[in-house]
mmCIF file of C-alpha atoms and ligand atoms in Angstrom:
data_model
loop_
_atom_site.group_PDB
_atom_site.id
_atom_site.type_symbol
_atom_site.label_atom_id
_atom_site.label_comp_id
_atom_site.label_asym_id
_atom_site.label_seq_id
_atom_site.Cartn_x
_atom_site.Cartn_y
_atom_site.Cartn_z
ATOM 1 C CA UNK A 1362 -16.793 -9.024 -60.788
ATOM 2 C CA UNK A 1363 -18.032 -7.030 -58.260
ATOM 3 C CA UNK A 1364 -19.823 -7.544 -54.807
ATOM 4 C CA UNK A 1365 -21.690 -5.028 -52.469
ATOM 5 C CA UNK A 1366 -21.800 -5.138 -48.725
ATOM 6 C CA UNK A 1367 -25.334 -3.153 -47.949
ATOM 7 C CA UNK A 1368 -26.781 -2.343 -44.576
ATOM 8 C CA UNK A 1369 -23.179 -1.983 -42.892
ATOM 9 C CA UNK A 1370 -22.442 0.173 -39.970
ATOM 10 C CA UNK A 1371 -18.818 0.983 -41.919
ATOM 11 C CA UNK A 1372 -16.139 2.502 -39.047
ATOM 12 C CA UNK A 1373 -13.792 4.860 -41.060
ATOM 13 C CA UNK A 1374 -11.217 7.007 -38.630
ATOM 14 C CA UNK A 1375 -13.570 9.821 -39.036
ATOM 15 C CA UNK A 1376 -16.781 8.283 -37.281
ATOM 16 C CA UNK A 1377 -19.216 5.536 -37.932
ATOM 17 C CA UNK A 1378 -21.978 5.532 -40.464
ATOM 18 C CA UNK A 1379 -24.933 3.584 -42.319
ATOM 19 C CA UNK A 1380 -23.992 2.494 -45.521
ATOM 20 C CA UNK A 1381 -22.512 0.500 -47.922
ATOM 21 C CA UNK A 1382 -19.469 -0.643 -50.256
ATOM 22 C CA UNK A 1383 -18.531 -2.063 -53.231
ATOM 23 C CA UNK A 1384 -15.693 -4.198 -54.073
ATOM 24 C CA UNK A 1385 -14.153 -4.610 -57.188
ATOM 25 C CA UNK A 1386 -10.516 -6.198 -58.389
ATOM 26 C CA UNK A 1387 -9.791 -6.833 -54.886
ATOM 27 C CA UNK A 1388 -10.314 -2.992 -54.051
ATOM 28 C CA UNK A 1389 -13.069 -0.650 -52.222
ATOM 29 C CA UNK A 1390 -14.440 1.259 -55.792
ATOM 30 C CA UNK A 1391 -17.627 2.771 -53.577
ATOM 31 C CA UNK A 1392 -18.340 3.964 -49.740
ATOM 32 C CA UNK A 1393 -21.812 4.943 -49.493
ATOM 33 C CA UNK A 1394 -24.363 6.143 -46.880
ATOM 34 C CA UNK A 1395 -27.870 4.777 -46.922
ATOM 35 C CA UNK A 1396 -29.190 2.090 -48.400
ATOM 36 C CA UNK A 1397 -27.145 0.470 -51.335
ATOM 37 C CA UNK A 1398 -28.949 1.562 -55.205
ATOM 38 C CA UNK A 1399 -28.479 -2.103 -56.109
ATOM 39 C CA UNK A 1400 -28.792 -5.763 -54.434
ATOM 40 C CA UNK A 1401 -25.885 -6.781 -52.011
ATOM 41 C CA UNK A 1402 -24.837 -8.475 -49.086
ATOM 42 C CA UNK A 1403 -26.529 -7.204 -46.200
ATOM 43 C CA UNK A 1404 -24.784 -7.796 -43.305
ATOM 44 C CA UNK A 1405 -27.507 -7.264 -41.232
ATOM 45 C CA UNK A 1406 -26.077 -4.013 -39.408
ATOM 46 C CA UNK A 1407 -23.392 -5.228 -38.342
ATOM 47 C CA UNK A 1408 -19.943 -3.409 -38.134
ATOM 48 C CA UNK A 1409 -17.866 -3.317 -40.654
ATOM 49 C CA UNK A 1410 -13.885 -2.657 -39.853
ATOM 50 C CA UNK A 1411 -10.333 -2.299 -41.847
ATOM 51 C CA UNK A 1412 -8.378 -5.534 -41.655
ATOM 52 C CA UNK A 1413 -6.439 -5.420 -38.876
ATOM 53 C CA UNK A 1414 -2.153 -4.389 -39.291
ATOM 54 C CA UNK A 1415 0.099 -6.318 -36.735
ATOM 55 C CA UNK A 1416 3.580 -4.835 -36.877
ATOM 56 C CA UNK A 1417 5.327 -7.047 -34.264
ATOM 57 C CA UNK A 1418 3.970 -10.962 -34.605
ATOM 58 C CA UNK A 1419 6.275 -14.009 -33.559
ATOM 59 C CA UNK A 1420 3.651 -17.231 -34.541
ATOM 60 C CA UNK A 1421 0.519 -18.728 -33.956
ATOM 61 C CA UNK A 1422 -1.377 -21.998 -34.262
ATOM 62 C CA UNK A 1423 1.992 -23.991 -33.410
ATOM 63 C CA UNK A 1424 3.944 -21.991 -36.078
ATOM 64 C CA UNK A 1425 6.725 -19.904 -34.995
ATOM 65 C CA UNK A 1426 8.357 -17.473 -37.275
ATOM 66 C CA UNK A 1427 11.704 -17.319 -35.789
ATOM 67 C CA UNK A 1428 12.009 -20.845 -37.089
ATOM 68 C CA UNK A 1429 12.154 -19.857 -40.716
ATOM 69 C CA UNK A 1430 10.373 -22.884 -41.896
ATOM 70 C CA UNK A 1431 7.692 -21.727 -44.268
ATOM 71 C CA UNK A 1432 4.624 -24.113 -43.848
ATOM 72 C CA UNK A 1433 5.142 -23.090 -40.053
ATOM 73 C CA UNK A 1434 4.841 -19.610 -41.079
ATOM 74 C CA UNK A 1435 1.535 -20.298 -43.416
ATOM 75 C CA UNK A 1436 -0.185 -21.497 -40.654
ATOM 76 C CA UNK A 1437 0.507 -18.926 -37.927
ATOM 77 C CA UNK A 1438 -0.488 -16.586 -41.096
ATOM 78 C CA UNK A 1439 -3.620 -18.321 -41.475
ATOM 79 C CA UNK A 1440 -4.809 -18.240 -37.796
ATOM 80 C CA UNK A 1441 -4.023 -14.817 -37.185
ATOM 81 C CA UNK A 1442 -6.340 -13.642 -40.788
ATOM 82 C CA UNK A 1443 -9.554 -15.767 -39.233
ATOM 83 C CA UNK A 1444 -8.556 -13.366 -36.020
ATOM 84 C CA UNK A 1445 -8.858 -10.120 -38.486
ATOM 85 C CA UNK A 1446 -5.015 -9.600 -39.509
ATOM 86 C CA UNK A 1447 -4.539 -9.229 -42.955
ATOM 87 C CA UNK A 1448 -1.175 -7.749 -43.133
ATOM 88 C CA UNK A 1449 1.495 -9.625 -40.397
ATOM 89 C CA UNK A 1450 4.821 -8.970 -39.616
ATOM 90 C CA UNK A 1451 7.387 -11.703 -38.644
ATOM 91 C CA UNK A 1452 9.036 -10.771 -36.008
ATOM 92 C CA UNK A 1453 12.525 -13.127 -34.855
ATOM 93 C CA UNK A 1454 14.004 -13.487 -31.717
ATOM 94 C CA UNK A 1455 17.797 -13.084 -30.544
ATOM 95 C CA UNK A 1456 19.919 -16.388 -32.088
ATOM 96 C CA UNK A 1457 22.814 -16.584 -34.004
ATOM 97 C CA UNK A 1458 23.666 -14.515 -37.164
ATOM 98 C CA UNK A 1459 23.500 -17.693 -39.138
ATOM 99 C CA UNK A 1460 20.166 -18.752 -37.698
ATOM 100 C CA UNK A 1461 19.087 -15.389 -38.486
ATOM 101 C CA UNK A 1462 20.366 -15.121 -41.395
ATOM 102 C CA UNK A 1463 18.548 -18.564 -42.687
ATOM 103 C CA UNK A 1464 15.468 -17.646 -41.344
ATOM 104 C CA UNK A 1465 15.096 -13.974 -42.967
ATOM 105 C CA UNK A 1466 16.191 -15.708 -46.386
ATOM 106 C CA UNK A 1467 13.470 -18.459 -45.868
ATOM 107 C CA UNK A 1468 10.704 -15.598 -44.903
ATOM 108 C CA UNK A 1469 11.732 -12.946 -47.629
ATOM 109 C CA UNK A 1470 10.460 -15.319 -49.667
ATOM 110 C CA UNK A 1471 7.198 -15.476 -48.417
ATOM 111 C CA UNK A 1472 7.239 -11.708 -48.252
ATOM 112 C CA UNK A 1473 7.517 -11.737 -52.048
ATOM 113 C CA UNK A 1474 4.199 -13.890 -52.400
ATOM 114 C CA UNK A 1475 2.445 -11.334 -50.326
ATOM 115 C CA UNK A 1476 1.976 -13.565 -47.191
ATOM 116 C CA UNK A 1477 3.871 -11.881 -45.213
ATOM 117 C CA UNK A 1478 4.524 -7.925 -45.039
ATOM 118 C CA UNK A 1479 8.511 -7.598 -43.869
ATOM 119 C CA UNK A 1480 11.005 -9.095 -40.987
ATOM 120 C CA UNK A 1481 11.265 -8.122 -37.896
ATOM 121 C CA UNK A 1482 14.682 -8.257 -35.844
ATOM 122 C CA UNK A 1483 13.445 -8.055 -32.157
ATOM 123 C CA UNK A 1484 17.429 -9.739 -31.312
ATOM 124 C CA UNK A 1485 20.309 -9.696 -31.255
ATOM 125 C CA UNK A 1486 21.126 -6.070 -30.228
ATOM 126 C CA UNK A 1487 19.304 -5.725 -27.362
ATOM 127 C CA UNK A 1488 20.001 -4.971 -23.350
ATOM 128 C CA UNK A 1489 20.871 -8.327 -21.682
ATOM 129 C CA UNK A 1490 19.099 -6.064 -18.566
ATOM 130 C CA UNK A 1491 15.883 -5.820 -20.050
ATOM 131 C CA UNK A 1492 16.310 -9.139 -22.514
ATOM 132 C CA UNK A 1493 12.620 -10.904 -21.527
ATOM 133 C CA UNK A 1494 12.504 -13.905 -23.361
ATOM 134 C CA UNK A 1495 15.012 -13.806 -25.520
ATOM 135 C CA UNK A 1496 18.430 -16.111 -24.900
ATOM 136 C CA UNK A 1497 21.134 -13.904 -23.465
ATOM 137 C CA UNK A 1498 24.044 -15.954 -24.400
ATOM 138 C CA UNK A 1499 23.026 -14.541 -28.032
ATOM 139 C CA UNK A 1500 22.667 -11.182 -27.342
ATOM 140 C CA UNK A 1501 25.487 -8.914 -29.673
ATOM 141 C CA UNK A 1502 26.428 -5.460 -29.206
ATOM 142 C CA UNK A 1503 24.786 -3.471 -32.661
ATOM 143 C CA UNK A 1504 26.974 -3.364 -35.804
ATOM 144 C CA UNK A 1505 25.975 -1.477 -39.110
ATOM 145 C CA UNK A 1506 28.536 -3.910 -40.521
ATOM 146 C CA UNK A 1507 26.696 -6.873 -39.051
ATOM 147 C CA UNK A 1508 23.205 -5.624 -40.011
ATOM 148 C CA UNK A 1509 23.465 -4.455 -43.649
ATOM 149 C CA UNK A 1510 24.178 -8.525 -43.926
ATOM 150 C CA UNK A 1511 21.071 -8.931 -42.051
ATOM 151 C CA UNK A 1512 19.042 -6.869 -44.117
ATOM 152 C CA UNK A 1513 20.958 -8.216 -47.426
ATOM 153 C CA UNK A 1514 19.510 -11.657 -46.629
ATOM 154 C CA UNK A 1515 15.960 -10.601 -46.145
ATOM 155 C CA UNK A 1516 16.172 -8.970 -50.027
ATOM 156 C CA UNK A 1517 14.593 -5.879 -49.121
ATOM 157 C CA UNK A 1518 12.182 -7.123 -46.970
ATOM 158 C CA UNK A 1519 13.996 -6.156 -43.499
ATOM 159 C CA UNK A 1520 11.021 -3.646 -42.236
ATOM 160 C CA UNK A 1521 12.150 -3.279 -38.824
ATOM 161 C CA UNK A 1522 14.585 -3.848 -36.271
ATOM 162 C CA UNK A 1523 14.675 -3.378 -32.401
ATOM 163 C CA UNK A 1524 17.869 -1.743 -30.938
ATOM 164 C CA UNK A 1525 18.915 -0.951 -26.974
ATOM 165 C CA UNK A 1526 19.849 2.559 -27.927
ATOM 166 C CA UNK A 1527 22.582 2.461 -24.792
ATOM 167 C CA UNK A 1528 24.587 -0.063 -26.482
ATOM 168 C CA UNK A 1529 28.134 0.474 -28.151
ATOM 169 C CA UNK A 1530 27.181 0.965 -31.939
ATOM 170 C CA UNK A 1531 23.586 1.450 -31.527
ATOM 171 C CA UNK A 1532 23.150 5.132 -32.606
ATOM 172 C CA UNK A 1533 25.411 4.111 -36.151
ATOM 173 C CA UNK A 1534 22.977 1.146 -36.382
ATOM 174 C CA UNK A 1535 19.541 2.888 -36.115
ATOM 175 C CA UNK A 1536 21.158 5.530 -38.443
ATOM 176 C CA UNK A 1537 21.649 3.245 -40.946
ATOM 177 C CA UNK A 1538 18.486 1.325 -40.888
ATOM 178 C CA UNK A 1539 16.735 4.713 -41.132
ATOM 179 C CA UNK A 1540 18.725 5.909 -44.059
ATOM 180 C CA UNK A 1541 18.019 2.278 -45.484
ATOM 181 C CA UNK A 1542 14.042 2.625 -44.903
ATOM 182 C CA UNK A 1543 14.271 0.000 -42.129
ATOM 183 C CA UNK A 1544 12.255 0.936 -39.036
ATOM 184 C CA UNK A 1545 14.610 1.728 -36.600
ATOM 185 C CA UNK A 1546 12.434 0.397 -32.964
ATOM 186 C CA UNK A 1547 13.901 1.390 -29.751
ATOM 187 C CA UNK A 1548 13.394 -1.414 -27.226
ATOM 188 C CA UNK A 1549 14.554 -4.030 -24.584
ATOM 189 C CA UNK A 1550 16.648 -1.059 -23.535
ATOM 190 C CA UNK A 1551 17.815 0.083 -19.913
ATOM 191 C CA UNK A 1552 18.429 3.124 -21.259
ATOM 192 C CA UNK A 1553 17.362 6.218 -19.501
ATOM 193 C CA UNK A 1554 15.022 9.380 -20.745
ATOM 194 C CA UNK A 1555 18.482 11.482 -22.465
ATOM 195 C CA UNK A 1556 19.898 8.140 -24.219
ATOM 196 C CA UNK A 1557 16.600 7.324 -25.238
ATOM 197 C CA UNK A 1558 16.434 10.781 -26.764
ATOM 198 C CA UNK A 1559 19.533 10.404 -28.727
ATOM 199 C CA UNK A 1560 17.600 7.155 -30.116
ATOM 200 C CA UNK A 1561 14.943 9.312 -31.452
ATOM 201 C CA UNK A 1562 17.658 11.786 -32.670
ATOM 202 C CA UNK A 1563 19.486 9.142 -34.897
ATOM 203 C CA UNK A 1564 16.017 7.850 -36.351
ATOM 204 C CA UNK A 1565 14.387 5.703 -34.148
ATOM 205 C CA UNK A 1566 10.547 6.167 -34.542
ATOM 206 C CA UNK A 1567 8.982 3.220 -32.719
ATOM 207 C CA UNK A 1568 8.640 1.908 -29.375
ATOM 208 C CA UNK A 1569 8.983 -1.778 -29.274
ATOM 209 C CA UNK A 1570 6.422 -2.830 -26.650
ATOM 210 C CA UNK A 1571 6.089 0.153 -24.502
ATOM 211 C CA UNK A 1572 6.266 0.043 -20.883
ATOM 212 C CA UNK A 1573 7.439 -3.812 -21.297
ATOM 213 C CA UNK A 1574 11.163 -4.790 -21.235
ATOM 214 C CA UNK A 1575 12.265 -1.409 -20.035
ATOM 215 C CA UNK A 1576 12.646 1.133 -16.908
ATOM 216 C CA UNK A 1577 8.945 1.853 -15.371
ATOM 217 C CA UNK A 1578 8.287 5.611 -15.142
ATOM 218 C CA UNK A 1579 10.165 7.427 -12.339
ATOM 219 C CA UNK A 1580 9.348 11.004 -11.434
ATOM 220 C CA UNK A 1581 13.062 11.803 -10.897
ATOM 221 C CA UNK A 1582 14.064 9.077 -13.637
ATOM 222 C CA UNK A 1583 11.311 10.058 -16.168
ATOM 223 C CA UNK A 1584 13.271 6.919 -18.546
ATOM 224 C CA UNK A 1585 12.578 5.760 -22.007
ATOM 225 C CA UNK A 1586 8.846 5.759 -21.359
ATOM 226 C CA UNK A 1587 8.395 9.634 -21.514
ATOM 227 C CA UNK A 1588 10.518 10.054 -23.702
ATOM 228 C CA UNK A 1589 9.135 7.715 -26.343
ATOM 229 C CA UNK A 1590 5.693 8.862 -25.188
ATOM 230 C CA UNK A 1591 6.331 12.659 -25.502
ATOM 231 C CA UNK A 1592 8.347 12.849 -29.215
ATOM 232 C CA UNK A 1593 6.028 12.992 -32.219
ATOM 233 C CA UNK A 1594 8.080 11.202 -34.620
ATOM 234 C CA UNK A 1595 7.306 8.231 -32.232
ATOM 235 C CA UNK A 1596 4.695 5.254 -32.760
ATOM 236 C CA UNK A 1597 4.314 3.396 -29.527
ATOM 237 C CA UNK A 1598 3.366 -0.234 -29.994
ATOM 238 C CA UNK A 1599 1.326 -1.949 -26.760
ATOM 239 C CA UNK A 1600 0.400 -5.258 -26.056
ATOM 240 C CA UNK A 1601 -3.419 -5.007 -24.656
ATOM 241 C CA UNK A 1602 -3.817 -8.048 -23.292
ATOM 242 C CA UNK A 1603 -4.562 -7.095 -20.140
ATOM 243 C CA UNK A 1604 -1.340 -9.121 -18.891
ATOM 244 C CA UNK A 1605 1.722 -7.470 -20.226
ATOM 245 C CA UNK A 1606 0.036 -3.432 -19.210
ATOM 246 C CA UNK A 1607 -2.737 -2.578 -17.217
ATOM 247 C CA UNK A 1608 -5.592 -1.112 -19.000
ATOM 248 C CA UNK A 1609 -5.061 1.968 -16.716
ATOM 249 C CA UNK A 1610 -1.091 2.334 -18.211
ATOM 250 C CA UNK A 1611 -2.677 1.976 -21.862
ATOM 251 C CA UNK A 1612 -4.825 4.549 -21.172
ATOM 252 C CA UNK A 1613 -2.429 6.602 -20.231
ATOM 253 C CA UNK A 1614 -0.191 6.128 -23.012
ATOM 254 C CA UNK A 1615 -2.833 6.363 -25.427
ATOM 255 C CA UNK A 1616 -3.965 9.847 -24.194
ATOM 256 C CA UNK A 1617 -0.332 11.474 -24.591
ATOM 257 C CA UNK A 1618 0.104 9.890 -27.896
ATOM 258 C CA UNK A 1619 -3.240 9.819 -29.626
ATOM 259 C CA UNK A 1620 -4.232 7.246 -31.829
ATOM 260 C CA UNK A 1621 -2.535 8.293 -34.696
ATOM 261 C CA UNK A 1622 0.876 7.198 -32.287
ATOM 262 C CA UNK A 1623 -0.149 4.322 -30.765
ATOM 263 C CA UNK A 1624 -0.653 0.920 -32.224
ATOM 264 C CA UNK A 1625 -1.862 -2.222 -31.172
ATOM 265 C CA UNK A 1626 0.445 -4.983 -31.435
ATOM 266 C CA UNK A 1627 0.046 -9.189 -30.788
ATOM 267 C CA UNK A 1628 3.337 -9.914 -29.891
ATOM 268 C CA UNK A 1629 1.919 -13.263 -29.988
ATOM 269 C CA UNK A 1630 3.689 -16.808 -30.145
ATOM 270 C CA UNK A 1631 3.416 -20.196 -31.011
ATOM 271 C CA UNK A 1632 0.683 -21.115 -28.896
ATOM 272 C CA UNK A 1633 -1.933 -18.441 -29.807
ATOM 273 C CA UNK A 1634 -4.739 -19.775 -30.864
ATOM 274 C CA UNK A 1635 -3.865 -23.521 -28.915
ATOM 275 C CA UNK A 1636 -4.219 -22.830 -25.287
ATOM 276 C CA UNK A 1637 -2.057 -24.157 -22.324
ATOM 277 C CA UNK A 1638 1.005 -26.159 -22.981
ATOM 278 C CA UNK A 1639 4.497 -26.284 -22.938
ATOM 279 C CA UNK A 1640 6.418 -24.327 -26.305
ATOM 280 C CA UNK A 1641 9.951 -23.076 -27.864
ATOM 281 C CA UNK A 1642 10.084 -19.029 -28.448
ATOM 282 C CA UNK A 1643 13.473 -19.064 -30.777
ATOM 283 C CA UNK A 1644 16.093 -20.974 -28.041
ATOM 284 C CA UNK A 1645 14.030 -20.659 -24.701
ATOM 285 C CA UNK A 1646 11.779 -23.286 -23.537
ATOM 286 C CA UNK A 1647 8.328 -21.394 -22.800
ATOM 287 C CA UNK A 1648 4.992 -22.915 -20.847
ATOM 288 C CA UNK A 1649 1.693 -21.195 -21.652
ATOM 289 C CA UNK A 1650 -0.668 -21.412 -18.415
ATOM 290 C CA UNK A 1651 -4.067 -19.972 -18.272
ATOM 291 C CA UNK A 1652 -2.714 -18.217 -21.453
ATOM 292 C CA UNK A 1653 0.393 -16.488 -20.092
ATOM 293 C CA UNK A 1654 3.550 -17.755 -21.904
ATOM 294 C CA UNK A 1655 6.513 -17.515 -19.266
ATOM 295 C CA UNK A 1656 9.976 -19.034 -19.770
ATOM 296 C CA UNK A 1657 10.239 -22.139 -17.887
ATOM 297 C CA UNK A 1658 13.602 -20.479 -16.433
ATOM 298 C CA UNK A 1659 13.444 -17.641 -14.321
ATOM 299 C CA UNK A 1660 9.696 -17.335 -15.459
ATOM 300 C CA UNK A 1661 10.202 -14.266 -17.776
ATOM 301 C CA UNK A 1662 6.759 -13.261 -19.825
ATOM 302 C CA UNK A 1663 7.324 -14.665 -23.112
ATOM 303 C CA UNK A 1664 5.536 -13.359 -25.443
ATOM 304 C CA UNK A 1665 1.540 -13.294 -25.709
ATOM 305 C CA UNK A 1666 -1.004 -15.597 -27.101
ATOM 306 C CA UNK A 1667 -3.300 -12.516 -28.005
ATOM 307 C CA UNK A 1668 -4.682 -12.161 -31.432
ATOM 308 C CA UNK A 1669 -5.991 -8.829 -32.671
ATOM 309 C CA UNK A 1670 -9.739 -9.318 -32.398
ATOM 310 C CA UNK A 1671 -9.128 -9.614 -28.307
ATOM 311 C CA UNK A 1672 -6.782 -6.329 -28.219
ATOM 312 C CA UNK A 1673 -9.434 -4.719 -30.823
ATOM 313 C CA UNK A 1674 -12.310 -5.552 -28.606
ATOM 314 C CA UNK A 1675 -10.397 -4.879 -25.063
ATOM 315 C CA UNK A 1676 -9.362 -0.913 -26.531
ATOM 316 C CA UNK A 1677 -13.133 -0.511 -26.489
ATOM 317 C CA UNK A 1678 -14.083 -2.252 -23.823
ATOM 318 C CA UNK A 1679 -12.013 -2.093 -21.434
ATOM 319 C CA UNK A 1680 -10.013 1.030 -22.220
ATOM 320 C CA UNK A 1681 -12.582 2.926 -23.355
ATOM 321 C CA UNK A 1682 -11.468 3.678 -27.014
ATOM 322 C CA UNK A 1683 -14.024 4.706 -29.466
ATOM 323 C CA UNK A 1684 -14.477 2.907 -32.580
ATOM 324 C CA UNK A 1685 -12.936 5.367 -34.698
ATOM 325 C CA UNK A 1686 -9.815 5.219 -32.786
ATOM 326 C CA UNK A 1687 -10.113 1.861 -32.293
ATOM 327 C CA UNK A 1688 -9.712 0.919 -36.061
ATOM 328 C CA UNK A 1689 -6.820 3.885 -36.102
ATOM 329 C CA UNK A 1690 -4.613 2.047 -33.927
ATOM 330 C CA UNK A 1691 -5.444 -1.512 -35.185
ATOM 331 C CA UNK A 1692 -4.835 -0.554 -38.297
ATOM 332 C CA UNK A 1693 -4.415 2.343 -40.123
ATOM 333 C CA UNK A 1694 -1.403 3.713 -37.564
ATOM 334 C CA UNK A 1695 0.460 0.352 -38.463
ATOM 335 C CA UNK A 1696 -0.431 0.699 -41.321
ATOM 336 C CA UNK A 1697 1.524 4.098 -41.770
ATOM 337 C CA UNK A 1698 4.368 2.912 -40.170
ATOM 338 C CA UNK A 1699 4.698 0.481 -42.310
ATOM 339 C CA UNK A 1700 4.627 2.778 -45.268
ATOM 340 C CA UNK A 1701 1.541 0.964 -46.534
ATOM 341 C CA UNK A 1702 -1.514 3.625 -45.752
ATOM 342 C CA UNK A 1703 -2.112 4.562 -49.105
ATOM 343 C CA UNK A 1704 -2.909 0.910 -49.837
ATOM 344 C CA UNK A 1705 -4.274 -0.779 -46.456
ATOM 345 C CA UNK A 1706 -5.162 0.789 -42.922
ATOM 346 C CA UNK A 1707 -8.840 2.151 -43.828
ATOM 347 C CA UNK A 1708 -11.910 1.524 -45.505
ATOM 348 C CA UNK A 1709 -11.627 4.486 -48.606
ATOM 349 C CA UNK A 1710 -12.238 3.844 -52.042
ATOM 350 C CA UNK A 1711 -9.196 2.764 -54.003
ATOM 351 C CA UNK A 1712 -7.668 0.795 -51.058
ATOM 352 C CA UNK A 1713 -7.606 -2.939 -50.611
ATOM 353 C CA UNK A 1714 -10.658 -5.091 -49.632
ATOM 354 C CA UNK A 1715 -9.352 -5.589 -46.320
ATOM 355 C CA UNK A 1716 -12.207 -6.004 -43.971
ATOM 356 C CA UNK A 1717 -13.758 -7.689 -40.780
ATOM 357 C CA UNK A 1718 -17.026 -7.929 -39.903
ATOM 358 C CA UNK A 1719 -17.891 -8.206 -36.514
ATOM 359 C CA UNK A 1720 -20.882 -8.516 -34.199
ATOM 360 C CA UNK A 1721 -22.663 -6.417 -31.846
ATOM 361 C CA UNK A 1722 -20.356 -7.755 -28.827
ATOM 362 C CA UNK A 1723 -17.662 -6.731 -31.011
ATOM 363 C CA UNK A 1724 -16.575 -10.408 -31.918
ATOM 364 C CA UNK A 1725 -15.240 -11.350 -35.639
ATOM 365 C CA UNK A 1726 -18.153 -12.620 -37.850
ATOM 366 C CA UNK A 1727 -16.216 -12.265 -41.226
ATOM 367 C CA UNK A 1728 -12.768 -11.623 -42.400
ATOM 368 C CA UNK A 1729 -11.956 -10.120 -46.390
ATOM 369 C CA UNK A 1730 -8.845 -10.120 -47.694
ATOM 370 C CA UNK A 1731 -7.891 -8.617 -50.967
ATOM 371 C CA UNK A 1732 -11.845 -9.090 -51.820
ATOM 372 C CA UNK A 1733 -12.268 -12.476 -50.805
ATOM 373 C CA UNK A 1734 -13.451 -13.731 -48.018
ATOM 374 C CA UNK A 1735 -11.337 -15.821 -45.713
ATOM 375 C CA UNK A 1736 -14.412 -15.935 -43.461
ATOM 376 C CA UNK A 1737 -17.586 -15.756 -44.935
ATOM 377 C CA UNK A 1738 -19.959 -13.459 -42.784
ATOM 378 C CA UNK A 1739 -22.122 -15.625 -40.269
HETATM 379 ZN ZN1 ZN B 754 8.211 -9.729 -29.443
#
């Protein structure tokens, strides 16, 4: 069967035009310009975008990944798609090695039915200095030993994992994931610009969060900032929330790296998609207020409650991002770091249906996944 989405204004990386698409099998088999030769779906106009890619996602809608329970996971899944993300990470928090353990097990599984597209390991082996919300009582020093059992218990579908390159063991540990194809991210690090080099030099090729849980840029102490910033093997993933960095710092960041570096990220928890309350991020007791998640103790951020349609939106808006980059880092940059860009991150013929459709204002008026809708347009 086969559907066509006419009078589209379709956003590729390359610029925006007038056209149309058809879908077949789940996949784009057509991108045209003009008017469409047979009946479709007009949308009216309206933009059409790849499905958004969110490479570092703790929960939503009261589900929280670091759990491991699976219908938690479903329904943090399912909020995040009506926001535009069709392909999520789960991203844990610092807890024990058995909790972790459990939880990857419980989530690889979910990986395998194509919910889900890897585990994350923000925790354990991270800088108690720069530890944000995660418990330090839990926090371990990085062991290849320690973390091929990690990675044994997600079944292949460990995709990343955050290391404070400073730490005893950390270079052996991002040199395994790398040989292993995990991402090696360098994060929630005190380290300073040359140890964050020899991150890089091992195989670290993401920045977990820039700017947030690490040194701030020095002009004596240029820290891990510049050097993540200035290294081309490295994607830097930023929370635009307009909270965590100003819009001015994102700007900034984005410039140096280009949007074929830089990717948009939720880092959102439990309470996306709820509103104010009080919450659990892994061990630590979190209360969202006027949308900012801080730990109850010592008032840490904890995570966002920012979906990808908001960060989308606020890289045009408010940062100034044109649409073309704009759907570059939402989705085809996390999409290549994930190692899925011949299959997701664009609108091209022979990729997945993958699509959002969104209104002048740039708000989400339809979300696609795999061909069908999970949104119909409105
Ligand atoms: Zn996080």
């Amino acid at each position: 069967m086969s559907l066509t989405l006419a009078d589209a204004r379709i956003v590729t990386p390359e610029g925006v035009h007038e056209g149309w698409l058809t879908i077949e099998d789940g996949r784009i088999t057509h991108v045209g310009h003009g008017s469409a030769p047979g009946s479709g779906l007009s949308l009216g106009g309206r933009h059409v975008v790849p499905g958004f890619v969110d490479i570092h996602n703790h929960g939503g809608a009261g589900g929280s990944f670091p759990t491991g329970e699976q219908d938690q996971a479903r329904d943090a899944v399912a909020l995040h798609r009506r926001h535009g993300t069709t392909t999520t990470m789960a991203s844990l928090v610092t807890a024990s090695i058995d909790e972790l353990t459990r939880a990857a097990s419980a989530l690889a599984e979910l990986c395998e039915e194509g919910l889900l597209a890897g585990i994350h390991f923000e925790g354990p082996y991270i800088s108690k200095a720069r530890c944000g919300a995660h418990n330090p009582t839990l926090l371990r020093e990085p062991s290849p030993q320690e973390f091929a059992g990690l990675m044994k218990a997600g079944r292949g579908h460990v995709r990343m994992v955050t290391i404070a390159t400073e730490l005893p063991g950390a270079l052996d540990t991002i040199r395994l994931a790398a040989a292993e194809g995990v991402i090696a991210a360098l994060g929630h690090s005190d380290a300073d610009y040359d140890q964050t080099l020899a991150g890089i030099e091992a195989g670290g090729s993401v920045a977990t969060h820039l700017y947030n849980a690490m040194p701030p840029l020095g002009h004596r102490a240029p820290g891990p900032v510049v050097a993540l910033l200035e290294d081309e093997r490295v994607t830097v993933e930023l929370i635009n929330d307009g909270v965590h960095v100003h819009p001015a710092m994102l700007r900034l960041a984005y410039e140096v790296a280009g949007p074929g570096r830089t990717t948009l990220i939720t880092d959102a928890m439990a309470a996306t998609g709820l509103g104010d309350g009080d919450y659990v991020l892994g061990s630590m007791r979190v209360r969202v207020d006027d949308g900012v998640a801080r730990l109850v103790e010592g008032g840490s951020i904890a995570g966002a409650t920012l979906t990808m349609d908001v960060a989308f939106r606020r890289s045009v808006q408010e940062v100034g991002m044109s649409l073309p980059d704009a759907v570059q880092v939402a989705s085809l940059t996390p999409a290549r770091v994930l190692g899925l860009a011949d299959r997701i991150g664009s609108i091209a013929v022979g990729k997945a249906a993958d699509l959002v459709v969104l209104s002048d204002s740039l708000e989400v008026a339809g979300v696609m996944k795999d061909g069908v809708w999970i949104t119909e347009p409105r």
